[in-house]
XYZ file of C-alpha atoms in Angstrom:
737
model
C 13.656 27.927 14.846
C 12.046 24.886 16.499
C 13.736 21.563 17.228
C 12.568 18.094 18.301
C 14.397 14.786 18.597
C 14.074 14.059 14.873
C 13.368 17.390 13.163
C 14.284 21.039 13.033
C 11.918 23.583 11.496
C 11.297 27.257 10.957
C 8.448 29.402 9.679
C 8.962 32.045 7.011
C 7.475 35.236 8.418
C 6.477 36.700 5.044
C 5.777 33.982 2.470
C 6.473 34.840 -1.178
C 3.722 35.795 -3.570
C 2.213 32.993 -5.698
C 4.392 32.063 -8.668
C 7.525 30.191 -9.731
C 10.776 30.377 -7.761
C 14.094 28.686 -7.201
C 14.060 27.846 -3.513
C 17.367 27.520 -1.638
C 17.816 26.357 1.944
C 21.166 26.972 3.627
C 22.001 24.724 6.552
C 24.723 25.188 9.158
C 26.530 22.038 10.225
C 25.035 20.047 7.363
C 26.858 16.987 6.061
C 26.324 16.364 2.314
C 26.190 12.648 3.159
C 23.546 13.297 5.784
C 20.358 11.259 5.408
C 18.047 13.994 6.623
C 15.136 15.150 4.456
C 14.285 18.789 3.703
C 10.639 19.699 3.089
C 8.762 22.899 2.277
C 5.157 22.965 3.484
C 2.667 25.585 2.278
C -0.379 26.424 4.418
C -3.532 28.393 3.624
C -4.031 29.237 7.285
C -1.534 30.329 9.917
C -2.846 27.997 12.629
C -3.845 24.769 10.877
C -1.652 21.622 11.131
C -2.726 20.583 7.611
C -0.763 21.894 4.651
C -2.222 22.446 1.193
C 1.011 21.476 -0.596
C 4.354 20.012 0.410
C 7.496 19.991 -1.692
C 10.665 17.982 -1.084
C 13.954 19.813 -1.597
C 16.873 17.602 -2.667
C 20.590 18.171 -2.330
C 21.936 19.227 -5.737
C 25.123 20.746 -7.114
C 23.569 24.109 -6.230
C 23.057 23.021 -2.629
C 19.673 22.215 -1.082
C 17.644 23.688 -3.915
C 14.849 23.165 -6.443
C 12.321 24.859 -8.735
C 9.048 25.293 -6.868
C 5.641 26.854 -7.470
C 4.174 28.777 -4.526
C 0.414 28.090 -4.567
C -2.310 30.700 -4.524
C -3.655 31.508 -1.037
C -0.384 30.626 0.733
C -0.405 32.245 4.171
C 2.439 30.345 5.826
C 5.528 28.419 4.714
C 7.358 26.014 7.010
C 10.810 24.621 6.298
C 11.496 21.300 7.994
C 14.580 19.091 8.190
C 13.768 15.535 9.274
C 15.979 12.668 10.363
C 19.335 12.585 12.102
C 19.534 16.326 12.469
C 22.790 17.976 13.477
C 22.185 20.973 11.223
C 20.376 24.237 11.796
C 18.513 26.284 9.197
C 20.570 29.399 8.452
C 18.677 30.918 5.549
C 15.770 30.307 3.190
C 15.477 32.230 -0.066
C 13.053 32.270 -2.982
C 14.458 33.644 -6.256
C 11.607 34.706 -8.531
C 11.605 33.201 -12.036
C 10.079 35.297 -14.830
C 7.354 34.134 -17.224
C 7.466 30.471 -18.224
C 11.009 29.962 -16.899
C 9.885 27.800 -13.967
C 7.860 25.259 -15.962
C 10.534 25.143 -18.692
C 13.361 24.466 -16.214
C 11.231 21.798 -14.515
C 10.577 20.095 -17.843
C 14.253 20.200 -18.839
C 15.224 18.717 -15.468
C 12.635 15.959 -15.800
C 13.658 15.027 -19.344
C 17.369 15.038 -18.479
C 16.724 12.830 -15.469
C 14.634 10.411 -17.552
C 17.352 10.167 -20.213
C 19.918 9.551 -17.489
C 17.906 6.597 -16.190
C 18.276 4.767 -19.497
C 15.594 2.362 -20.664
C 13.289 2.996 -17.689
C 13.480 6.752 -18.227
C 12.785 6.497 -21.949
C 9.810 4.260 -21.202
C 8.468 6.916 -18.835
C 8.769 9.596 -21.506
C 7.178 7.317 -24.099
C 4.300 6.862 -21.679
C 3.296 10.480 -22.339
C 1.740 9.346 -25.618
C -1.212 7.886 -23.726
C -2.269 11.074 -21.890
C -1.627 13.101 -25.038
C -3.870 10.919 -27.183
C -6.688 10.707 -24.616
C -6.535 13.994 -22.724
C -4.518 16.416 -24.831
C -1.977 18.927 -23.548
C -3.817 19.466 -20.254
C -3.405 15.783 -19.419
C 0.271 15.901 -20.383
C 0.830 18.925 -18.105
C -0.839 17.107 -15.187
C 1.228 14.001 -15.858
C 4.456 16.007 -16.022
C 3.645 17.836 -12.782
C 3.183 14.543 -10.934
C 6.325 13.074 -12.519
C 8.384 16.124 -11.545
C 7.270 15.927 -7.917
C 8.069 12.218 -7.845
C 11.529 13.046 -9.156
C 12.116 15.602 -6.399
C 10.790 13.216 -3.751
C 13.060 10.465 -5.055
C 16.078 12.765 -4.989
C 15.342 14.143 -1.538
C 14.521 10.867 0.196
C 16.223 8.177 -1.868
C 18.139 5.884 0.416
C 19.658 2.957 -1.402
C 18.484 -0.237 0.269
C 21.953 -1.214 1.455
C 22.129 2.017 3.448
C 18.495 1.676 4.554
C 19.379 -1.718 6.030
C 22.371 -0.246 7.821
C 20.047 2.216 9.527
C 17.040 0.016 10.191
C 17.997 -3.675 10.064
C 21.643 -4.317 10.850
C 22.031 -5.285 14.487
C 24.484 -3.177 16.477
C 25.814 -4.336 19.875
C 23.619 -1.828 21.759
C 20.559 -3.037 19.836
C 21.423 -6.654 20.585
C 21.701 -5.814 24.284
C 18.356 -4.016 24.131
C 16.707 -7.033 22.469
C 18.082 -9.361 25.154
C 16.846 -7.043 27.881
C 13.405 -6.922 26.286
C 13.215 -10.707 25.971
C 14.168 -11.077 29.622
C 11.728 -8.409 30.756
C 8.673 -9.949 29.088
C 9.677 -13.601 29.416
C 6.534 -15.735 30.010
C 6.368 -17.662 33.321
C 6.837 -20.959 31.472
C 9.725 -19.549 29.463
C 9.998 -18.842 25.767
C 8.745 -21.588 23.429
C 11.081 -23.635 21.283
C 10.964 -22.615 17.637
C 11.707 -25.261 15.018
C 13.388 -23.954 11.881
C 12.818 -26.430 9.030
C 14.332 -26.745 5.572
C 14.745 -29.225 2.796
C 18.248 -29.285 1.340
C 19.161 -30.252 -2.212
C 22.527 -29.288 -3.649
C 22.727 -25.592 -2.772
C 26.003 -23.726 -2.930
C 27.842 -25.131 0.124
C 28.881 -21.676 1.277
C 25.322 -20.399 1.086
C 24.087 -23.427 3.045
C 26.680 -22.766 5.747
C 25.620 -19.103 5.881
C 21.989 -20.106 6.349
C 22.900 -22.437 9.213
C 25.106 -19.789 10.815
C 22.267 -17.242 10.612
C 20.130 -19.612 12.705
C 22.934 -20.147 15.213
C 23.245 -16.371 15.705
C 19.670 -15.961 16.939
C 19.063 -13.840 20.030
C 16.183 -16.158 20.904
C 18.101 -19.190 22.108
C 15.232 -21.712 22.349
C 15.471 -23.046 18.810
C 16.168 -26.213 16.860
C 17.138 -26.601 13.215
C 15.637 -29.565 11.365
C 17.289 -30.256 7.995
C 16.392 -32.976 5.509
C 19.005 -33.710 2.875
C 16.883 -34.491 -0.166
C 19.489 -36.769 -1.783
C 22.090 -34.098 -2.478
C 24.822 -35.225 -4.878
C 27.440 -32.647 -3.888
C 29.904 -34.073 -1.377
C 30.665 -30.553 -0.122
C 26.985 -30.100 0.796
C 26.997 -33.372 2.711
C 30.134 -32.242 4.522
C 28.503 -28.974 5.594
C 25.534 -30.953 6.934
C 27.806 -33.376 8.807
C 29.541 -30.431 10.438
C 26.231 -28.776 11.335
C 24.941 -32.030 12.858
C 27.606 -31.839 15.544
C 25.470 -29.153 17.197
C 22.851 -30.956 19.324
C 20.270 -28.353 18.320
C 20.630 -29.330 14.650
C 19.069 -32.574 13.388
C 19.980 -34.022 9.995
C 17.820 -36.561 8.139
C 19.063 -38.019 4.862
C 16.631 -39.117 2.155
C 17.637 -42.036 -0.024
C 16.115 -40.466 -3.119
C 15.009 -36.973 -4.113
C 11.363 -36.477 -3.169
C 10.913 -32.778 -3.851
C 10.534 -29.731 -1.637
C 7.219 -30.671 -0.026
C 8.272 -34.202 0.898
C 11.588 -33.004 2.317
C 10.003 -30.199 4.325
C 7.290 -32.497 5.684
C 9.996 -34.886 6.921
C 11.689 -31.937 8.631
C 8.384 -30.976 10.267
C 7.986 -34.561 11.490
C 11.354 -34.230 13.236
C 10.384 -30.955 14.878
C 9.502 -30.747 18.566
C 9.059 -26.985 18.889
C 5.833 -25.075 19.386
C 6.439 -23.076 16.216
C 7.498 -24.001 12.692
C 9.579 -21.469 10.757
C 10.218 -22.211 7.082
C 13.530 -21.309 5.453
C 15.075 -22.119 2.101
C 18.420 -23.883 2.141
C 20.432 -20.836 1.041
C 18.560 -17.894 2.600
C 19.404 -15.797 5.658
C 17.674 -14.894 8.926
C 18.405 -11.696 10.806
C 19.618 -12.329 14.395
C 16.342 -11.036 15.868
C 14.069 -13.071 13.538
C 13.101 -15.786 16.010
C 12.785 -13.255 18.839
C 10.176 -11.501 16.720
C 8.289 -14.783 16.276
C 8.418 -15.546 20.000
C 7.144 -12.143 21.079
C 4.469 -11.762 18.398
C 3.452 -15.361 18.971
C 2.392 -14.706 22.550
C -1.122 -14.036 21.206
C -0.954 -15.237 17.587
C -1.035 -18.485 15.632
C 0.599 -17.172 12.447
C 3.402 -14.578 12.328
C 4.882 -13.028 9.195
C 7.457 -10.309 8.649
C 8.984 -8.191 5.898
C 11.774 -9.463 3.656
C 14.359 -8.502 1.067
C 16.812 -10.240 -1.279
C 20.541 -10.899 -1.098
C 23.083 -11.797 -3.758
C 26.801 -12.380 -3.891
C 28.792 -9.766 -5.829
C 32.481 -9.191 -6.478
C 32.551 -6.819 -3.510
C 30.582 -9.017 -1.127
C 26.949 -9.593 -0.224
C 24.474 -7.025 -1.520
C 20.861 -6.575 -0.415
C 18.014 -5.202 -2.533
C 14.290 -5.459 -3.411
C 12.634 -5.133 -0.007
C 8.994 -6.131 0.331
C 7.327 -3.974 2.969
C 4.038 -5.751 3.566
C 0.675 -4.609 4.871
C -1.066 -6.027 7.934
C -3.105 -9.191 7.472
C -4.992 -8.681 4.213
C -6.857 -11.887 3.258
C -8.029 -10.778 -0.183
C -4.460 -9.848 -1.105
C -3.366 -13.380 -0.183
C -5.942 -14.702 -2.653
C -4.111 -12.798 -5.384
C -0.538 -13.711 -4.473
C 1.579 -15.200 -1.718
C 2.435 -11.878 -0.144
C 3.180 -13.469 3.267
C 6.066 -15.496 1.810
C 9.105 -15.114 4.117
C 9.491 -15.069 7.042
C 6.384 -16.995 8.071
C 5.949 -18.912 11.304
C 2.991 -21.178 12.116
C 2.144 -23.097 15.267
C 3.197 -26.707 14.726
C -0.156 -28.120 15.791
C -1.901 -26.110 13.074
C 0.550 -27.244 10.393
C -0.118 -30.830 11.421
C -3.893 -30.329 11.532
C -4.057 -29.127 7.916
C -1.806 -31.940 6.701
C 1.442 -30.096 6.026
C 2.676 -29.385 2.503
C 1.229 -31.068 -0.594
C 3.655 -32.372 -3.198
C 1.242 -31.883 -6.085
C 1.729 -28.136 -5.627
C 5.530 -28.088 -5.486
C 6.638 -24.635 -6.594
C 3.700 -22.975 -4.840
C 3.503 -25.384 -1.910
C 4.015 -22.650 0.683
C 1.143 -20.567 -0.731
C -1.116 -23.625 -0.720
C -0.257 -24.245 2.929
C -0.807 -20.613 3.900
C -4.226 -20.488 2.229
C -5.337 -23.570 4.161
C -3.820 -22.377 7.441
C -5.183 -18.827 7.341
C -8.656 -20.147 6.493
C -8.650 -22.033 9.783
C -7.166 -19.283 11.994
C -9.172 -16.352 13.451
C -8.505 -12.985 11.820
C -6.950 -11.503 14.949
C -4.558 -14.431 15.439
C -2.503 -13.554 12.346
C 0.265 -11.091 13.227
C 2.392 -9.017 10.889
C 5.626 -7.564 12.239
C 6.943 -4.838 9.889
C 10.615 -5.644 10.378
C 12.897 -7.136 7.731
C 13.940 -10.461 9.249
C 14.560 -12.615 6.167
C 16.643 -12.369 2.980
C 15.994 -14.466 -0.113
C 19.099 -15.606 -1.931
C 19.229 -14.517 -5.591
C 20.824 -17.421 -7.465
C 20.398 -19.031 -10.865
C 17.228 -21.121 -10.826
C 15.704 -19.201 -7.919
C 12.519 -17.133 -8.156
C 14.288 -14.606 -5.944
C 16.304 -13.800 -9.082
C 13.366 -13.851 -11.509
C 10.040 -15.610 -11.845
C 11.258 -16.607 -15.331
C 13.655 -19.005 -13.617
C 10.649 -21.256 -12.919
C 8.026 -20.498 -15.583
C 5.779 -23.409 -14.555
C 5.039 -21.756 -11.213
C 2.335 -19.581 -12.795
C 0.240 -22.598 -13.701
C 0.895 -24.279 -10.341
C -0.300 -21.129 -8.578
C -3.465 -21.099 -10.656
C -4.158 -24.722 -9.673
C -3.590 -23.858 -6.013
C -6.268 -21.161 -6.208
C -8.761 -23.316 -8.113
C -8.336 -26.046 -5.516
C -8.700 -23.612 -2.634
C -11.562 -21.487 -3.972
C -13.500 -24.001 -6.019
C -14.631 -23.964 -9.657
C -17.237 -21.229 -9.138
C -14.502 -18.609 -8.695
C -12.852 -16.929 -11.670
C -9.035 -17.150 -11.604
C -6.753 -15.432 -14.124
C -3.021 -14.735 -13.949
C -2.511 -11.003 -14.564
C 1.051 -10.516 -13.294
C 3.999 -12.779 -12.465
C 2.512 -15.051 -9.751
C -0.295 -12.514 -9.350
C -3.892 -13.566 -9.979
C -7.141 -11.716 -10.539
C -9.847 -13.621 -8.683
C -13.585 -12.960 -8.689
C -16.086 -14.525 -6.299
C -19.049 -16.433 -7.695
C -22.339 -14.679 -8.334
C -24.535 -14.539 -5.209
C -27.650 -16.759 -5.234
C -29.749 -13.594 -5.482
C -28.299 -10.285 -6.657
C -29.286 -7.560 -4.165
C -31.193 -4.511 -5.352
C -28.912 -1.534 -6.030
C -29.576 2.208 -5.840
C -27.041 4.369 -7.688
C -26.934 7.950 -6.388
C -25.452 10.643 -8.664
C -25.072 14.122 -7.114
C -24.960 16.885 -9.725
C -25.192 20.567 -10.424
C -25.814 21.208 -14.121
C -23.444 19.593 -16.653
C -25.972 17.734 -18.767
C -23.055 16.720 -21.011
C -21.500 14.689 -18.183
C -24.828 13.270 -17.025
C -25.592 12.086 -20.530
C -22.413 9.996 -20.546
C -22.754 8.615 -17.001
C -26.444 7.710 -17.368
C -25.865 6.100 -20.765
C -23.218 3.947 -19.090
C -25.708 2.894 -16.422
C -28.238 1.981 -19.102
C -25.560 -0.275 -20.615
C -24.667 -1.793 -17.243
C -25.486 -5.475 -16.894
C -27.508 -5.493 -13.671
C -31.125 -6.405 -13.114
C -32.611 -4.677 -10.061
C -31.059 -1.253 -10.544
C -32.452 2.097 -9.415
C -30.786 5.339 -10.534
C -31.282 8.562 -8.586
C -29.908 11.925 -9.633
C -29.549 14.251 -6.658
C -29.900 17.710 -8.178
C -28.202 20.525 -6.298
C -29.716 23.722 -7.761
C -29.002 23.134 -11.442
C -29.787 26.277 -13.430
C -28.957 25.439 -17.045
C -31.874 24.801 -19.395
C -30.124 21.819 -20.962
C -29.809 20.168 -17.544
C -33.481 20.754 -16.690
C -34.507 19.243 -20.018
C -32.245 16.234 -19.407
C -33.591 15.695 -15.874
C -37.207 15.899 -17.060
C -36.577 13.220 -19.685
C -34.537 11.147 -17.236
C -37.376 11.014 -14.684
C -39.790 9.615 -17.259
C -38.001 6.276 -17.356
C -38.925 3.493 -14.920
C -36.364 2.947 -12.167
C -35.072 6.505 -12.400
C -35.838 9.515 -10.215
C -34.644 13.012 -9.536
C -34.325 14.107 -5.916
C -34.114 17.880 -5.481
C -31.455 18.922 -2.959
C -31.385 22.743 -2.892
C -28.904 24.792 -0.898
C -25.144 25.358 -0.702
C -23.092 22.493 -2.096
C -22.582 19.843 0.594
C -21.757 16.471 -0.917
C -22.537 14.604 2.304
C -25.942 16.199 2.809
C -26.903 15.740 -0.844
C -25.966 12.055 -0.775
C -27.747 11.479 2.537
C -30.988 12.978 1.247
C -30.847 10.967 -1.961
C -30.101 7.725 -0.113
C -33.052 8.360 2.210
C -35.257 8.505 -0.882
C -33.812 5.346 -2.432
C -34.875 1.742 -1.954
C -31.947 -0.516 -2.834
C -30.249 -2.918 -0.425
C -26.906 -1.723 -1.821
C -26.022 1.955 -2.179
C -23.592 3.081 -4.872
C -22.302 6.647 -4.807
C -21.304 7.688 -8.312
C -19.921 11.033 -9.442
C -21.604 12.667 -12.389
C -18.261 12.654 -14.205
C -17.849 8.864 -14.179
C -17.854 7.075 -17.522
C -18.778 3.385 -17.631
C -16.543 1.404 -19.997
C -17.412 -2.154 -18.920
C -21.016 -3.311 -18.437
C -19.866 -5.800 -15.755
C -18.421 -3.152 -13.411
C -21.313 -3.193 -10.943
C -21.505 -6.952 -10.644
C -17.751 -7.005 -10.065
C -18.190 -4.696 -7.054
C -21.268 -6.424 -5.650
C -19.599 -9.855 -5.839
C -17.062 -8.631 -3.286
C -19.492 -6.545 -1.243
C -21.758 -9.478 -0.366
C -18.890 -11.460 1.149
C -18.766 -11.805 4.926
C -17.037 -8.984 6.757
C -17.024 -6.517 3.851
C -18.724 -3.138 4.295
C -17.450 -1.003 1.406
C -16.042 -1.683 -2.063
C -14.293 0.802 -4.343
C -13.389 0.612 -8.034
C -10.361 1.215 -10.205
C -10.768 4.695 -11.676
C -8.724 6.110 -14.519
C -8.246 9.596 -15.857
C -9.369 10.199 -19.436
C -5.754 9.501 -20.438
C -6.124 5.963 -19.043
C -3.687 6.485 -16.174
C -4.543 5.692 -12.566
C -6.720 8.190 -10.715
C -7.878 5.897 -7.896
C -6.487 2.598 -6.670
C -7.474 3.021 -3.052
C -6.734 5.633 -0.400
C -3.882 5.502 2.112
C -4.640 7.034 5.487
C -2.091 9.688 6.429
C -0.643 10.035 2.919
C 0.259 13.660 2.303
C -0.612 14.535 5.888
C -4.286 13.503 5.845
C -5.215 10.863 3.255
C -4.330 10.451 -0.392
C -4.445 8.379 -3.549
C -1.424 6.302 -4.513
C 0.030 5.326 -7.907
C -1.456 8.514 -9.389
C -0.962 8.814 -13.167
C 0.641 5.375 -13.406
C -0.231 3.744 -16.753
C -3.069 1.346 -16.108
C -1.155 -1.576 -17.613
C 1.484 -1.454 -14.866
C 1.341 -3.841 -11.940
C 2.198 -1.351 -9.196
C 4.010 -2.026 -5.939
C 4.186 -5.817 -5.644
C 1.234 -6.189 -8.039
C -0.980 -3.917 -5.939
C -2.674 -2.351 -9.003
C -3.776 -5.729 -10.338
C -5.129 -7.434 -7.217
C -8.231 -6.991 -5.065
C -7.241 -6.130 -1.498
C -8.344 -4.379 1.659
C -7.718 -0.626 1.607
C -7.748 2.058 4.277
C -10.525 3.784 2.330
C -11.862 4.335 -1.187
C -13.169 7.380 -2.981
C -16.836 8.316 -2.975
C -16.602 8.901 -6.716
C -17.535 5.217 -7.068
C -18.306 3.573 -3.740
C -20.592 0.613 -3.007
C -21.866 -0.134 0.491
C -24.681 -1.914 2.281
C -27.724 0.147 3.160
C -27.657 -1.484 6.600
C -24.087 -0.254 7.181
C -24.979 3.197 5.847
C -27.913 3.490 8.242
C -25.977 2.210 11.255
C -23.211 4.797 10.941
C -25.555 7.571 9.825
C -24.364 7.974 6.231
C -21.860 10.672 5.325
C -20.970 13.378 7.854
C -22.352 16.798 6.754
C -19.586 18.474 8.767
C -17.294 17.151 6.044
C -19.312 18.693 3.261
C -16.801 18.402 0.418
C -13.521 16.773 1.419
C -12.759 13.502 3.212
C -16.415 12.552 3.835
C -15.929 9.310 1.880
C -12.698 8.480 3.732
C -14.386 9.267 7.046
C -17.247 6.937 6.129
C -14.904 4.031 5.385
C -13.018 4.498 8.654
C -16.270 4.705 10.653
C -17.560 1.519 9.013
C -14.327 -0.231 9.995
C -14.065 1.143 13.520
C -17.761 1.105 14.439
C -19.009 -2.007 12.645
C -15.816 -4.019 12.184
C -16.439 -4.208 8.415
C -13.605 -3.895 5.932
C -13.180 -1.746 2.821
C -11.983 -3.452 -0.370
C -10.606 -2.036 -3.585
C -10.978 -4.125 -6.726
C -9.442 -3.581 -10.179
C -12.095 -5.874 -11.665
C -14.446 -2.844 -11.721
C -12.835 -0.351 -14.093
C -14.261 3.084 -14.964
C -13.089 6.493 -16.209
C -13.259 9.488 -13.871
C -13.235 12.955 -15.427
C -12.374 14.300 -11.988
C -14.507 17.100 -10.489
C -15.378 18.628 -13.849
C -18.769 19.833 -12.648
C -17.438 21.593 -9.536
C -14.252 23.014 -10.979
C -10.912 23.328 -9.182
C -10.583 24.065 -5.475
C -8.748 27.339 -6.016
C -10.914 30.212 -4.784
C -10.481 31.503 -1.211
C -13.784 30.075 0.028
C -13.056 26.599 -1.327
C -9.500 26.620 0.024
C -10.706 27.697 3.479
C -13.362 24.985 3.459
C -10.790 22.365 2.460
C -8.448 23.402 5.272
C -11.271 23.303 7.825
C -12.434 19.852 6.759
C -8.907 18.449 6.454
C -8.128 19.694 9.951
C -11.345 18.166 11.299
C -10.569 14.823 9.665
C -6.987 14.929 10.936
C -8.095 15.598 14.499
C -10.674 12.820 14.314
C -8.671 10.014 12.747
C -4.930 10.765 12.950
C -4.552 7.760 15.276
C -5.724 5.556 12.389
C -2.840 6.686 10.180
C -0.586 4.122 11.885
C -2.900 1.233 11.025
C -3.788 1.524 7.357
C -4.560 -2.061 6.282
C -2.799 -1.671 2.928
C 0.339 0.204 3.971
C 3.517 -0.228 6.004
C 5.355 1.984 8.506
C 8.453 1.313 6.386
C 6.850 3.080 3.419
C 6.516 6.793 2.908
C 3.477 8.893 3.749
C 4.970 11.748 1.750
C 5.156 11.999 -2.014
C 5.588 8.516 -3.490
C 3.611 6.264 -1.158
C 5.520 3.109 -2.050
C 9.022 4.453 -1.621
C 10.858 3.319 1.482
C 10.884 6.034 4.095
C 14.345 6.792 5.491
C 12.728 7.086 8.909
C 10.235 4.248 9.555
C 7.327 5.057 11.825
C 8.236 2.169 14.100
C 10.887 1.572 16.718
C 12.264 -1.967 16.328
C 11.903 -2.586 20.045
C 8.438 -1.112 20.554
C 6.581 -2.616 17.577
C 3.173 -4.072 18.150
C 0.682 -5.573 15.746
C -2.156 -4.039 17.788
C -3.556 -0.786 16.546
C -3.994 2.052 19.015
C -7.585 2.520 20.187
C -9.444 4.891 17.925
C -12.169 7.326 18.877
C -14.363 9.265 16.501
């Protein structure tokens, strides 16, 4: 048995044969209330750090146990217990299950769990109609397998947000002392800047207003002032709370004679401010005691600072926290789709004044309007995200923290904000509550595009993909099929006919299958300014898909664009790639119905991603040439992810994912599954190579958060964030290829 500070693990000397089992892990010294996580990892090689499958094992009435399928080619099984570990692993057993018992028990467990979740569970079961109607029983089996693993991950790692806060947010006396020591240790020669907290006040619950004021008074960063403007409150109790607060010399109170609205009140508060920084709060929300310390430290080399947030509501048993928003690093395209910065946001006062403060005509979305103007004037590297929860929205009647339906007019105000900011040439459409699909205007001249389709046989797939390209609305379009030793007569006949059409060519790429080498040779033979890699199993369903990708690709600073890909059952196959997910890199929101919004609208909005799949990837020829195309050492797996990371790290160009380009991906039908020994060995080799090359980048995925899981469900909170509250830094570690 091996032990580190946060994990204990053991290796099973003789792994079980492939098949279905009930796995049981017996722990000595284990507390049923313990928040540790138990994981089984299956490896195809005894020495590699990269597993082929991992399975979470929850605590159940039978102990730490679950139904599990041991994959073919398993050569090693590790059992790991992560978290606050006081237990040791006493025994691990695998009880063989005969025939179809394993899948049947898994299905029964999944259905029972769904029924137990009420309306949400029934909706999930009803969602099986889509894969059944589009993909048949095979699609249903795939959907069920993913759903079952999500269930086990949820059971094994679920940490209700109240408890998550207790572990990762609530300030203990030792943590407070550590924060004070840190602030003293790195204090600038001129001292810490004054931070002005500003708020407009209009008839909140008096107790909530007092709590907000008290949360400012409890700040560890003591150089602060609180500027409050009473926007003609009618409640005498509110005025009394303000009178009491005004006795503190650090709190200034201005009283408006008539109600002017949130923007006017906040602008008056800003006019009263003398601090270097402006921090915006609502009149009934809460700051964590370290909130302003975070702003001060991050602000040493930033002009805008934002943090994570959650929501708070009063219940019969006291305050209760929920609905955390764990945000990505600065992601400008995501801000065009929604105000994801929200709270807590701090901006240098001089910048707020330079852009003219808040604008009353956009009350309801005034903060988003301000942030769009501010971030447009601030350099990319001067916007800092600190992935700590420092702010809690108050859920009250009439507040959007409770529901966007409390203020239905906000949707239209948000649309007007975007039209004003982007101009009439942009397309703006609300696709989710306060979430907007935006499309840039057409470029003055559409660049020439070369679409490269690697293939080996499968004329049936090529017929569909090429027909879709013929229906694609794009002028200067070249299509190249890169043929890797096709042998079927039907494919040869198709390729001969294909090559007879203008703008279409076949490039012969003989030899063992190497996706990178095949693509490189085909790109060398192409002539377009934009290169699009397209799998032969892609089906075009919208003739505007290519223009949708190119619109984003030609924008400054963008090097790669990926598309929204769906399985034949119209569930999500690709919505971007998260670096480090599953140990190397992985797709998120797999098999989610395409109509769903995803984590904080992520499935509906264009945004920067860590990487995108090469099944449908657009990039500049200039970028391709500068980084040398795809790496032939990654002949099958992770070559597309590697390309995106190299474009970012070498050229400083970003990778975007856009749902405005929507296609169907009949995944890897021409190559078949990766289940023979040679393919498995190749996958392990390439995954290990990618891991060794880019594991440092896993901490800096531009679309993810260290508070979110890299195991199983990517957008579940991880019980053990990959960030120490006192050692956070917005800077990424230096990366080397």
